[in-house]
Amino acid sequence: MIKNLTTWCLMAGFSVFAGSSAFAQSTISSVSCSNNGTFEDAADDFMVFQLTPDVPSNYSVTATFAGNPATVTLMNNAAATNLNNKVPAYFKIANGGLGAGNFTLTITPVSDYPEILTIANTGTCSSACATSSTNNVVTHYYATPYTTTDLSNVQLPLPKFDAGTTRQLTKVKVDYGVNYFASLSIPNNGSGPMMANYRSTSSPTFSLAGSNYNGNYTLFQNASYPGFDPIPVGGVNLTNNFNGFSGSNTYTTPSEINNFVGTGTLPYSMSTTSSWSAGGFGSNIQQTLASVYYRIEYTYDCIIPPATCTSETSMLNSSAVTVTSSAGTGAANVIDNDLTAGNYWQTSGANNHLTIDYGQNYVLNGFTYYPSTNGNTALAYTVQTSADGVNFTTSATGSFPSYNTTTHLQAKGTPTTVRFSGPVNARYLRMIVAADGKRVAEIIPIVCGVTPLNMTCADVNKISSGTNSLGNGKKAVRNLDNNWTVTHFPAGTASPATSPYNYNSIANSLFYPAIVVGKAINTPPFVWASSPFGNSEWISATQNGQDINSQGLITGADNTLPNTYFYKYKFNISDPLLAASLKLRLDYYVDNQIVRVYVNGVNQNINSTDAQGYADGHEKSTLLDSDFQVGTNELVVQMFSTPGFAGLLVQGIPSCYCLKDPNTTGLGSDTKHGITLLNRAGAEDGNNWPMIRKSAHTVLESNSKGFVPTRMTTANLSNITTPVEGMMVFDTTVSCLKIYDGTSWKCFTTPTCPQ
């Protein structure tokens, strides 16, 4: 049989639920939540409550949440078993990661039926500072189990205030005390009243943050003490339950407050000293239990320092990003990095808005708006930002281009990038569109301080334009490039000597993710080459590849305005050996010409003079082998485009050379055969070549010829019916040297130095 209990309310906002019964009822009170001293980490939060039992014997407490066991302990982490049924007890349950719901408590006495209580989870009380605010309060409560006095130097785990970087403690209030559960029996076995006096006291001493606080509490005392009062025949039985000594201290000065700031716990202890005085009788029975408690209240301000922006970059939307809208259709389309014609959010009334949640706080410095190329594009807008999703601040207002002029053709889908007046700490970005029936294709945030791709030799293929996240395939047309960003300048020339633009021109430019356009132009005589690279595709500054400041190939088009574009790729190198030895080969097509290539702002003196650099048969290749560095690296390609279309198709090929000298000592037989074009064969010329290359069947050497292994497509690899471990071919489909490892063919992409 299990007792069911009636419903009653406790502290504000907390309830215990059950059904009706005539059985005795245990009660729950003083429900609260503790963040365990950590403001940003909800996982270690716990709920505190007091249970006053009404059971006939000692008892144990267990708990479940949503049908699963939940750990319930005393405040000192002791097991909730064999507890004294005469006194209340404080418990805690870890609750920070559980969410909304109810705990079911089972109170099991040693002798009687179990009792069931249900209590609502308070939820987390961890709260990071998202915005500036004052007079915020966080509290911690602790109570020891009732134990026999006297208490000697009981240590209490009082958490310090973790100020972090955004909180300033302004006031501390500490309530402390001792609650007693005491009884006194004075016998009188005589035939008449017995005159007696008595007094029982307890003197607690609290030691907190280097200061001591003393008190005195009288448990029992006769009315006329120190005089005598009559004790009736049969004696007296006295109780003093759950009363005690209490004190309170408030600290406001900086020197006082500083004692409480930090991580970990404060030195806080308590002791009691009992005193007994009596006369007129010979014996008595006294039992005293005591529970020490404290309640500390921290009052603090949230101080959010002004955001600063370093290393500005665009951040593609990821699976961690979510979006909601007040109205309209297709909100999810603005965070999918996909600009295909039917992929947009459309408003269904005036001042509809969508709110993007980036999953965590970033330093936002602006955004890029990609218009829909299908239907009415958004014009008047307001963009707001928020750190908590509740309090929003306007960060930008304005109007996007109408995209119906002779140069701003809607088919181009030319993006617009807006930089805020200053960086803001925000997790949420809200766009409010003024008019009905307007369409937005994509919104990309500009963020500060985000670490770029960490580059290893195996990752160099990710420098390829239009490649997928693994660098081994192409992204779909009208998707955003993962890493290449672009900005535009009007006019310019193809000659480094006469171009008015250089690396300094982009110091404060607004870059945005380039768009994968594929073979955007296929109208003779201006036909782009189909990408011969298995993992790269054409990218452009507009959605259809047309120049920003020209009308493209349409009847009567005004194509008198040339354009200059800068494409940027940022990455990080953490390996000093790679920074010193990286040889980055770029195979590329370009419409029309490359003016310069920069590595970390240093001109590499690369200029393509071919005005038909976009056409089949006009592929170019260049090698970048200097000015890389440990840390953030920036590769910038400056290109010039005659009016019409503009794009870049580039494949990155790694060549991470070994810098170690060959082994010329130790065991190893001379190599007896070799072919050299360096005119140094034989022992007599002083080079001792090829004998110096040990333990090889043959050695090939040249500074103008290469070794060409068998070349075939991935599909043709299956024609090798019995490959041998170590066999090598060059796979033309994925452009890599493959080695058979005894099980499968694998690309050899991470060469290392022999040890």
C-alpha positions as a printed Julia matrix, in Angstrom:
755×3 Matrix{Float64}:
  0.0    0.0     0.0
  1.25   3.51   -0.83
 -0.02   6.72    0.75
 -1.39   9.42   -1.56
 -1.4   13.01   -0.42
 -3.45  16.12   -0.98
 -2.32  19.11   -3.05
 -0.91  22.18   -1.38
  1.18  25.19   -2.41
  4.6   26.03   -1.11
  6.88  28.89   -2.03
  5.83  31.23   -4.83
  5.84  29.3    -8.06
  6.35  25.81   -6.56
  3.78  23.13   -5.87
  3.56  19.58   -4.6
  0.88  17.42   -6.16
 -0.97  14.27   -5.06
 -4.44  12.84   -4.33
 -6.57  12.91   -1.18
 -6.17  10.61    1.81
 -6.71  10.44    5.53
 -3.12   9.42    6.14
 -0.55  11.69    7.81
  1.24  14.01    5.45
  4.9   14.79    5.19
  5.5   18.28    3.83
  7.97  19.99    1.52
  8.98  23.63    1.85
 11.78  26.11    1.12
 12.22  25.02   -2.49
 15.0   26.88   -4.28
 17.62  26.49   -6.99
 21.41  26.83   -6.77
 23.74  27.45   -9.68
 26.54  25.85   -7.64
 28.63  28.98   -8.08
 28.84  28.69  -11.89
 26.85  31.2   -13.92
 27.55  29.86  -17.41
 27.24  26.12  -16.66
 23.73  24.85  -16.02
 24.84  21.22  -15.91
 25.88  21.42  -12.23
 22.78  23.24  -10.96
 20.76  21.59   -8.21
 17.39  22.03   -6.52
 17.16  22.42   -2.73
 14.13  21.61   -0.58
 13.24  20.91    3.04
 11.29  17.77    3.94
  9.44  17.63    7.24
  8.61  13.96    7.69
  5.45  12.58    9.26
  6.38   8.91    9.47
  6.61   6.61   12.5
 10.25   5.58   12.12
 13.5    6.53   10.47
 13.23   6.73    6.71
 14.99   6.93    3.34
 14.26   9.11    0.29
 14.6    8.19   -3.38
 13.63  10.18   -6.48
 12.77   9.73  -10.14
 12.37  12.2   -13.0
 10.35  11.27  -16.09
 10.52   7.66  -14.93
 14.32   7.64  -14.61
 16.24   7.49  -11.31
 17.43  10.85   -9.98
 20.1   11.21   -7.32
 18.83  12.82   -4.13
 21.23  13.46   -1.22
 21.54  15.53    1.9
 23.15  18.93    1.47
 26.54  17.5     2.5
 26.21  14.84   -0.23
 25.53  12.1     2.32
 23.11   9.37    1.32
 19.44  10.05    2.0
 19.06   6.88    4.12
 18.22   6.04    7.75
 17.18   9.63    8.47
 15.82  10.8    11.83
 12.02  10.99   11.53
 11.77  13.53   14.36
 13.49  16.41   12.59
 13.26  18.06    9.18
 16.07  17.62    6.69
 17.35  19.53    3.67
 17.97  17.68    0.4
 19.35  18.47   -3.04
 18.76  16.97   -6.48
 20.86  17.72   -9.58
 18.44  19.31  -12.04
 20.23  21.67  -14.41
 20.09  19.46  -17.48
 16.65  17.92  -16.96
 14.29  20.58  -18.27
 10.65  21.06  -17.28
  8.89  18.27  -15.43
  8.25  16.81  -11.99
 10.33  14.85   -9.52
  8.6   11.95   -7.8
  9.87  11.45   -4.24
  9.38   8.17   -2.41
  9.66   8.38    1.4
 10.19   4.89    2.77
 10.09   4.49    6.57
 11.67   1.49    8.27
  8.25   0.44    9.53
  5.24   1.67    7.58
  4.08   2.1     4.03
  5.98   4.3     1.53
  4.75   7.81    0.93
  4.78   9.52   -2.5
  5.29  13.25   -3.12
  5.61  15.02   -6.45
  7.5   18.3    -6.75
  7.99  20.51   -9.8
 11.52  20.97  -11.09
 12.69  24.56  -10.62
 14.85  24.3   -13.73
 18.25  25.87  -14.15
 19.18  29.08  -12.34
 22.47  29.62  -14.17
 22.27  32.92  -15.98
 25.14  34.38  -17.95
 25.24  38.14  -18.44
 23.85  38.76  -21.91
 23.13  42.47  -21.53
 24.17  45.19  -19.13
 21.94  45.31  -16.04
 22.03  46.2   -12.33
 20.87  44.7    -9.01
 20.83  41.09  -10.15
 20.65  38.57   -7.31
 21.84  35.0    -6.9
 21.4   33.06   -3.65
 22.9   29.93   -2.11
 21.41  27.99    0.8
 22.98  25.27    2.91
 21.89  23.37    6.02
 23.64  20.52    7.83
 21.74  17.46    9.06
 20.63  17.63   12.7
 23.39  16.19   14.89
 24.08  16.02   18.62
 25.68  19.14   20.05
 28.28  20.29   20.79
 29.52  21.09   17.28
 33.2   21.62   16.77
 34.56  23.54   13.8
 31.91  22.38   11.33
 33.07  23.36    7.83
 30.4   24.84    5.56
 30.94  24.96    1.74
 29.98  28.54    0.99
 30.67  29.25   -2.74
 32.52  32.37   -3.72
 31.15  34.76   -6.32
 32.64  34.07   -9.75
 32.81  37.54  -11.29
 34.18  36.28  -14.61
 34.58  39.08  -17.14
 31.04  40.44  -17.12
 29.9   40.58  -13.47
 30.66  43.08  -10.72
 29.68  42.21   -7.14
 28.06  45.17   -5.35
 26.61  43.73   -2.12
 26.76  40.56   -0.04
 24.22  39.56    2.6
 24.82  36.48    4.76
 22.09  35.1     7.02
 23.35  32.39    9.35
 22.26  30.52   12.42
 21.6   27.33   14.33
 18.26  25.58   14.66
 17.8   23.29   17.66
 15.65  20.27   18.35
 15.85  19.84   22.14
 14.06  18.06   24.96
 14.46  18.22   28.75
 12.94  15.88   31.35
 13.13  16.77   35.08
 11.7   14.02   37.31
  9.82  14.59   40.59
  9.02  11.32   42.3
  8.12  12.95   45.56
  4.69  13.51   47.12
  4.67  17.26   46.58
  6.1   20.05   44.38
  9.86  20.32   44.21
 11.52  23.74   44.09
 14.24  23.95   41.45
 15.99  26.25   39.01
 17.61  25.37   35.68
 19.08  26.96   32.6
 20.46  25.37   29.39
 22.21  27.56   26.8
 24.18  27.13   23.6
 26.75  29.65   22.4
 27.48  29.43   18.65
 30.59  30.92   17.06
 30.68  31.6    13.33
 33.92  32.23   11.46
 33.39  33.8     8.03
 35.92  35.39    5.7
 38.37  36.06    8.53
 35.79  37.49   10.96
 34.18  35.81   13.99
 30.56  36.26   15.09
 29.38  35.08   18.5
 25.89  34.47   19.82
 24.03  32.96   22.72
 20.74  31.1    22.74
 18.74  29.87   25.73
 17.22  26.45   25.15
 15.49  25.99   28.54
 15.1   28.21   31.6
 12.65  28.3    34.48
 10.55  31.42   34.76
 12.18  32.88   37.88
 15.74  31.94   37.05
 18.06  32.35   38.91
 15.23  32.02   41.41
 13.42  28.73   42.01
 10.08  27.55   40.71
  8.03  24.49   41.68
  8.36  21.27   39.73
  5.02  19.41   40.0
  4.66  15.84   41.15
  5.61  13.53   38.29
  8.11  16.04   36.87
  8.1   18.08   33.61
  8.89  17.23   30.01
  9.96  20.28   27.98
 10.65  20.66   24.24
 12.22  23.41   22.14
 11.78  22.41   18.53
 13.25  24.18   15.5
 13.99  27.46   17.18
 17.44  28.85   17.55
 19.99  31.57   17.12
 20.17  33.65   13.92
 22.32  36.48   12.69
 22.8   38.53    9.56
 25.64  40.57    8.09
 25.7   42.82    5.04
 28.89  43.82    3.24
 29.09  46.74    0.83
 32.6   48.21    0.93
 35.1   47.09   -1.71
 37.48  45.65    0.88
 34.68  43.54    2.37
 33.24  42.45   -0.96
 36.62  41.37   -2.35
 36.74  38.6     0.28
 33.83  36.93   -1.5
 35.04  37.23   -5.11
 36.73  34.31   -6.84
 36.15  30.65   -7.52
 35.9   27.77   -5.11
 34.6   28.17   -1.55
 35.02  30.6     1.32
 36.54  29.57    4.69
 33.36  29.3     6.75
 33.03  27.26    9.96
 30.84  27.06   13.04
 31.14  25.73   16.61
 28.81  25.6    19.62
 29.49  25.54   23.34
 26.77  24.31   25.71
 26.2   25.49   29.26
 23.99  23.92   31.98
 23.1   25.29   35.38
 20.59  23.65   37.78
 19.65  23.38   41.44
 17.09  21.6    43.6
 17.09  18.23   41.84
 19.58  15.49   41.27
 19.06  14.21   37.76
 17.59  15.15   34.37
 17.48  13.89   30.83
 18.36  16.36   28.1
 18.85  15.75   24.37
 19.86  18.49   21.97
 20.24  18.22   18.2
 21.45  21.13   16.08
 21.47  22.07   12.4
 23.69  24.87   11.11
 22.53  26.88    8.1
 23.42  29.85    5.97
 21.8   31.8     3.19
 24.09  34.01    1.14
 22.71  36.58   -1.25
 25.02  38.09   -3.88
 23.85  41.3    -5.57
 25.73  42.14   -8.74
 25.72  44.16  -11.95
 26.17  42.76  -15.44
 28.77  44.82  -17.27
 29.15  44.01  -20.96
 32.29  45.64  -22.35
 31.98  47.24  -25.77
 32.56  44.7   -28.51
 35.73  45.02  -30.56
 36.29  43.53  -33.98
 39.42  41.73  -35.08
 39.79  39.5   -38.11
 36.4   40.2   -39.69
 34.99  37.41  -41.84
 31.72  36.04  -43.19
 30.37  32.92  -41.5
 28.26  30.47  -43.49
 25.15  29.16  -41.79
 25.59  25.75  -40.16
 23.36  23.09  -38.61
 23.67  24.95  -35.28
 21.78  27.92  -36.75
 17.97  28.06  -36.49
 15.38  30.57  -37.64
 11.81  31.56  -36.78
  9.51  34.05  -38.48
  6.56  36.15  -37.35
  4.75  35.41  -40.62
  5.4   34.56  -44.23
  6.66  31.33  -45.77
 10.04  29.62  -46.26
 12.01  31.15  -43.36
 14.37  28.13  -43.26
 15.58  29.05  -46.76
 17.51  32.07  -45.49
 19.98  29.9   -43.52
 20.69  27.03  -45.98
 23.51  28.64  -48.05
 21.43  27.9   -51.17
 20.41  30.62  -53.66
 18.47  28.57  -56.2
 15.58  30.5   -57.71
 12.75  29.02  -55.63
 14.65  29.14  -52.36
 13.53  32.2   -50.36
 11.46  33.57  -47.48
  8.48  35.66  -48.57
  6.66  38.13  -46.36
  2.86  37.96  -46.07
  2.24  41.41  -44.62
  3.82  44.65  -43.52
  6.73  44.51  -41.07
  7.04  40.74  -41.03
 10.27  39.66  -39.39
 12.47  36.63  -39.1
 14.85  35.92  -36.21
 18.04  33.93  -36.71
 19.59  32.17  -33.71
 23.32  31.45  -34.22
 23.44  29.11  -31.23
 25.95  31.18  -29.23
 27.12  34.74  -28.83
 29.38  36.16  -31.53
 30.8   39.59  -32.16
 28.65  40.59  -35.13
 29.86  43.38  -37.37
 27.21  43.3   -40.08
 25.55  40.97  -42.57
 25.21  40.17  -46.26
 21.78  40.08  -47.89
 21.36  37.87  -50.95
 18.23  38.87  -52.9
 15.89  36.44  -54.58
 16.21  36.39  -58.37
 12.59  35.27  -58.59
  9.87  37.75  -57.59
  9.81  40.96  -55.57
 13.01  41.63  -53.69
 13.06  43.25  -50.26
 13.6   47.02  -50.11
 13.16  48.87  -46.81
 14.53  46.91  -43.84
 15.46  47.13  -40.18
 18.01  44.76  -38.63
 18.08  44.24  -34.88
 20.43  42.19  -32.69
 20.09  40.59  -29.29
 22.2   38.58  -26.87
 19.27  36.91  -25.08
 16.5   36.69  -27.68
 14.32  39.02  -25.61
 15.9   42.46  -25.66
 16.61  43.6   -29.25
 18.5   46.7   -30.34
 18.38  48.24  -33.8
 21.77  47.82  -35.47
 21.01  48.87  -39.06
 18.23  50.41  -41.14
 18.03  51.24  -44.82
 16.85  50.1   -48.24
 18.29  47.43  -50.5
 18.71  48.2   -54.22
 15.57  47.7   -56.27
 17.4   45.47  -58.79
 15.39  46.8   -61.71
 17.84  49.33  -63.11
 20.02  48.77  -66.14
 22.97  47.61  -64.05
 21.21  46.15  -60.99
 19.4   43.48  -62.99
 17.34  41.13  -60.84
 18.8   38.09  -62.62
 22.22  38.94  -61.24
 21.1   38.61  -57.63
 23.85  40.99  -56.56
 24.39  40.75  -52.79
 24.4   43.76  -50.48
 26.71  43.84  -47.49
 25.92  46.12  -44.54
 28.4   46.86  -41.77
 27.01  47.97  -38.43
 28.09  51.3   -36.97
 30.04  49.23  -34.43
 30.46  45.58  -33.49
 27.86  44.07  -31.15
 27.85  41.01  -28.89
 24.83  39.07  -30.11
 23.43  35.61  -30.63
 20.29  36.66  -32.5
 19.82  38.7   -35.69
 16.33  39.87  -36.64
 15.42  41.32  -40.04
 12.19  43.3   -40.32
 10.95  43.79  -43.9
  8.62  46.75  -44.32
  6.44  45.6   -47.21
  4.22  42.65  -48.1
  5.2   40.0   -50.67
  8.95  40.61  -50.54
 11.52  37.82  -50.9
 14.87  37.2   -49.16
 17.13  34.38  -50.4
 19.92  34.28  -47.76
 21.38  36.2   -44.83
 25.04  35.66  -43.89
 26.5   37.29  -40.75
 29.81  39.12  -40.64
 31.59  37.94  -37.49
 34.78  38.96  -35.74
 37.51  36.83  -34.23
 36.36  33.47  -35.62
 39.29  31.13  -36.23
 39.54  30.26  -39.94
 40.07  26.78  -41.38
 43.12  25.07  -39.87
 45.28  24.09  -42.83
 47.31  20.91  -43.08
 48.94  19.53  -46.17
 45.95  17.23  -46.61
 43.58  20.23  -46.54
 45.16  22.22  -49.36
 42.61  20.84  -51.82
 39.97  22.79  -49.84
 41.42  25.98  -51.34
 39.75  24.92  -54.59
 36.86  27.21  -55.54
 33.37  25.78  -55.21
 34.6   22.65  -53.45
 32.62  20.79  -50.83
 33.48  20.68  -47.13
 35.88  17.74  -47.63
 37.59  19.2   -50.67
 36.89  16.11  -52.76
 33.82  17.18  -54.74
 31.9   20.18  -56.06
 29.12  22.17  -54.43
 25.9   22.64  -56.35
 25.42  25.71  -58.54
 23.88  28.66  -56.67
 25.36  27.46  -53.37
 27.69  29.72  -51.41
 31.4   28.92  -51.45
 32.69  27.55  -48.15
 35.68  29.87  -47.81
 36.25  32.17  -50.79
 34.87  35.68  -50.28
 34.78  38.53  -52.8
 34.52  42.29  -53.05
 34.17  44.59  -56.07
 35.56  47.87  -57.41
 34.4   49.67  -60.54
 36.69  49.97  -63.57
 40.42  49.27  -63.24
 42.87  47.68  -65.68
 44.49  44.29  -66.22
 48.01  45.69  -65.89
 49.7   45.81  -62.49
 51.48  48.93  -63.65
 48.32  50.89  -64.44
 45.62  49.41  -62.18
 44.46  51.98  -59.63
 43.84  49.17  -57.13
 46.15  47.07  -54.98
 46.15  45.25  -51.63
 45.81  48.52  -49.72
 42.52  49.17  -51.53
 40.75  46.4   -49.61
 41.81  47.51  -46.12
 38.23  48.43  -45.17
 36.31  46.61  -47.9
 33.19  44.55  -47.33
 33.74  40.95  -48.45
 30.96  38.37  -48.78
 30.89  34.65  -49.67
 31.33  34.06  -53.39
 28.63  32.15  -55.26
 29.15  28.87  -57.11
 27.91  29.58  -60.66
 29.29  26.7   -62.73
 29.67  27.28  -66.48
 27.69  30.52  -66.34
 28.27  31.58  -69.95
 28.0   29.22  -72.9
 27.2   31.68  -75.71
 29.91  31.88  -78.41
 32.29  33.48  -78.7
 32.37  33.95  -74.91
 32.28  30.36  -73.64
 33.67  29.45  -70.24
 35.63  26.25  -69.99
 33.89  23.38  -68.28
 35.72  22.67  -65.05
 38.28  19.93  -65.69
 38.84  19.6   -61.95
 36.91  16.99  -59.99
 36.68  19.11  -56.86
 36.37  22.73  -58.01
 33.9   24.93  -59.88
 33.51  28.48  -61.16
 32.63  31.1   -58.52
 31.48  34.68  -59.03
 30.37  37.84  -57.24
 26.8   37.54  -58.57
 24.31  34.7   -58.76
 24.48  34.34  -62.55
 28.1   35.34  -63.12
 27.38  38.71  -64.71
 29.6   41.65  -63.93
 28.24  43.89  -61.19
 28.6   47.11  -63.22
 27.47  45.88  -66.63
 24.31  44.55  -68.22
 25.68  41.25  -69.5
 25.01  39.7   -72.87
 21.57  41.14  -73.62
 20.36  43.05  -76.62
 21.41  46.68  -76.46
 23.5   46.07  -73.36
 25.81  48.85  -72.21
 29.03  46.93  -71.63
 31.42  49.81  -71.27
 32.13  49.42  -67.58
 34.99  47.06  -66.67
 35.3   45.67  -63.13
 37.98  44.76  -60.61
 37.4   41.96  -58.09
 39.37  40.78  -55.09
 38.84  37.17  -53.99
 40.04  36.29  -50.48
 40.75  32.94  -48.78
 41.7   32.86  -45.09
 43.2   29.88  -43.28
 45.29  29.05  -40.24
 48.62  27.21  -40.1
 49.65  25.84  -36.71
 52.59  23.7   -37.87
 55.83  25.73  -38.26
 57.26  23.11  -40.64
 54.25  23.45  -42.93
 54.44  27.25  -42.85
 58.09  27.05  -43.89
 57.74  24.34  -46.54
 54.29  24.73  -48.1
 54.37  24.85  -51.88
 50.84  25.72  -53.04
 50.13  25.13  -56.7
 47.1   26.87  -58.16
 45.69  25.68  -61.48
 43.12  28.19  -62.68
 40.86  29.75  -65.28
 39.77  33.37  -64.94
 37.43  35.77  -66.68
 39.38  37.7   -67.71
 42.83  38.19  -66.16
 44.66  37.99  -62.85
 46.33  41.28  -61.96
 48.14  40.23  -58.79
 48.2   37.47  -56.17
 49.01  38.31  -52.55
 50.08  36.03  -49.69
 49.59  37.84  -46.38
 49.69  41.16  -48.2
 52.93  40.39  -50.07
 52.68  40.68  -53.85
 53.77  37.39  -55.48
 54.26  39.09  -58.89
 51.79  36.84  -60.68
 49.93  38.39  -63.63
 48.07  36.5   -66.36
 48.14  38.43  -69.64
 45.7   36.14  -71.46
 42.44  38.01  -72.14
 40.73  34.69  -72.85
 41.72  33.09  -69.59
 38.2   31.69  -69.28
 38.25  29.51  -72.41
 39.13  25.86  -72.99
 42.83  25.43  -73.52
 43.71  28.54  -71.52
 44.32  26.92  -68.15
 47.15  28.49  -66.18
 49.21  27.3   -63.23
 51.24  29.13  -60.61
 53.22  28.13  -57.55
 53.05  29.98  -54.23
 56.02  29.02  -52.08
 56.79  31.97  -49.8
 55.39  34.35  -47.18
 53.22  31.78  -45.4
 53.26  32.1   -41.62
 52.21  30.39  -38.42
 48.77  31.7   -37.49
 46.23  33.33  -39.77
 47.1   33.42  -43.47
 45.34  35.34  -46.2
 45.45  34.52  -49.9
 44.07  37.31  -52.11
 43.58  37.15  -55.89
 43.08  40.5   -57.65
 41.42  40.05  -61.05
 40.2   42.31  -63.83
 37.12  41.69  -65.95
 36.11  43.33  -69.19
 32.36  44.11  -69.28
 30.01  41.16  -69.36
 30.76  38.24  -67.06
 33.34  37.6   -64.36
 34.43  34.49  -62.49
 37.27  32.47  -61.02
 37.94  28.74  -61.23
 40.89  27.57  -59.15
 42.16  24.23  -57.89
 44.6   24.03  -54.99
 47.19  21.24  -55.18
 49.46  20.52  -52.19
 53.18  20.05  -52.44
 54.49  19.8   -48.91
 58.17  19.14  -49.42
 60.39  17.26  -47.02
 63.15  19.47  -45.65
 65.3   16.71  -44.15
 68.59  15.82  -45.75
 68.9   12.33  -47.25
 70.47   9.65  -45.12
 74.08   9.17  -46.31
 75.37   7.23  -43.32
 74.67   3.87  -41.75
 73.88   0.57  -43.42
 72.47   0.33  -46.92
 73.81  -0.98  -50.19
 74.81   1.3   -53.03
 72.26   1.85  -55.78
 73.82   0.58  -59.0
 71.42   1.98  -61.57
 70.13   5.46  -62.28
 69.15   7.96  -64.96
 70.21  11.56  -64.53
 69.94  14.7   -66.62
 72.31  16.61  -64.35
 75.56  15.24  -65.83
 76.97  13.93  -62.59
 76.89  10.13  -62.8
 79.81   8.03  -61.63
 82.23   7.87  -58.77
 84.92   9.9   -60.49
 83.0   13.19  -60.64
 82.93  13.58  -56.87
 79.15  13.17  -56.49
 79.25   9.37  -56.22
 75.84   9.26  -57.9
 73.63   7.14  -57.89
 75.6    5.07  -55.33
 74.96   7.73  -52.67
 71.21   6.97  -52.87
 71.18   3.79  -50.82
 69.2    0.58  -51.22
 67.21   1.5   -54.36
 66.64  -0.49  -57.55
 67.01   2.65  -59.64
 67.24   6.42  -59.2
 65.79   9.09  -61.51
 67.08  12.65  -61.37
 66.18  15.78  -63.31
 65.38  19.43  -62.88
 63.23  19.65  -66.0
 61.51  16.26  -66.38
 58.92  14.45  -64.29
 58.06  10.84  -63.53
 54.65   9.89  -64.91
 53.03   6.8   -63.37
 50.08   5.06  -64.98
 47.11   7.45  -65.34
 43.48   6.27  -65.2
 40.02   7.23  -63.94
 38.56   6.0   -60.69
 36.25   3.7   -62.65
 39.21   2.11  -64.47
 40.86   1.12  -61.2
 38.51  -1.86  -61.08
 40.16  -3.16  -64.26
 43.23  -4.04  -62.19
 41.99  -7.42  -61.03
 44.75  -8.39  -58.62
 46.45  -5.22  -57.37
 49.52  -5.67  -55.22
 50.03  -3.79  -51.98
 52.14  -0.71  -52.76
 50.99  -0.43  -56.4
 50.65   3.2   -57.54
 48.56   4.95  -60.19
 47.47   8.53  -60.77
 43.67   8.84  -60.48
 42.6   11.48  -63.0
 39.06  11.69  -61.62
 40.12  13.03  -58.23
 43.56  14.28  -59.29
 45.67  12.4   -56.79
 48.35   9.74  -56.63
 46.75   6.57  -55.29
 48.44   3.68  -53.5
 46.89   0.25  -52.97
 47.2   -0.58  -49.26
 46.25  -4.23  -49.6
 42.54  -3.49  -49.17
 41.64  -0.4   -51.17
 43.07   2.43  -53.28
 43.79   5.56  -51.24
 44.99   9.02  -52.19
 48.54   9.81  -51.09
 47.92  13.34  -49.78
 49.98  13.66  -46.6
 53.63  13.05  -47.45
 55.98  13.08  -44.48
 59.7   13.12  -44.05
 61.35   9.71  -43.61
 62.71   9.16  -40.11
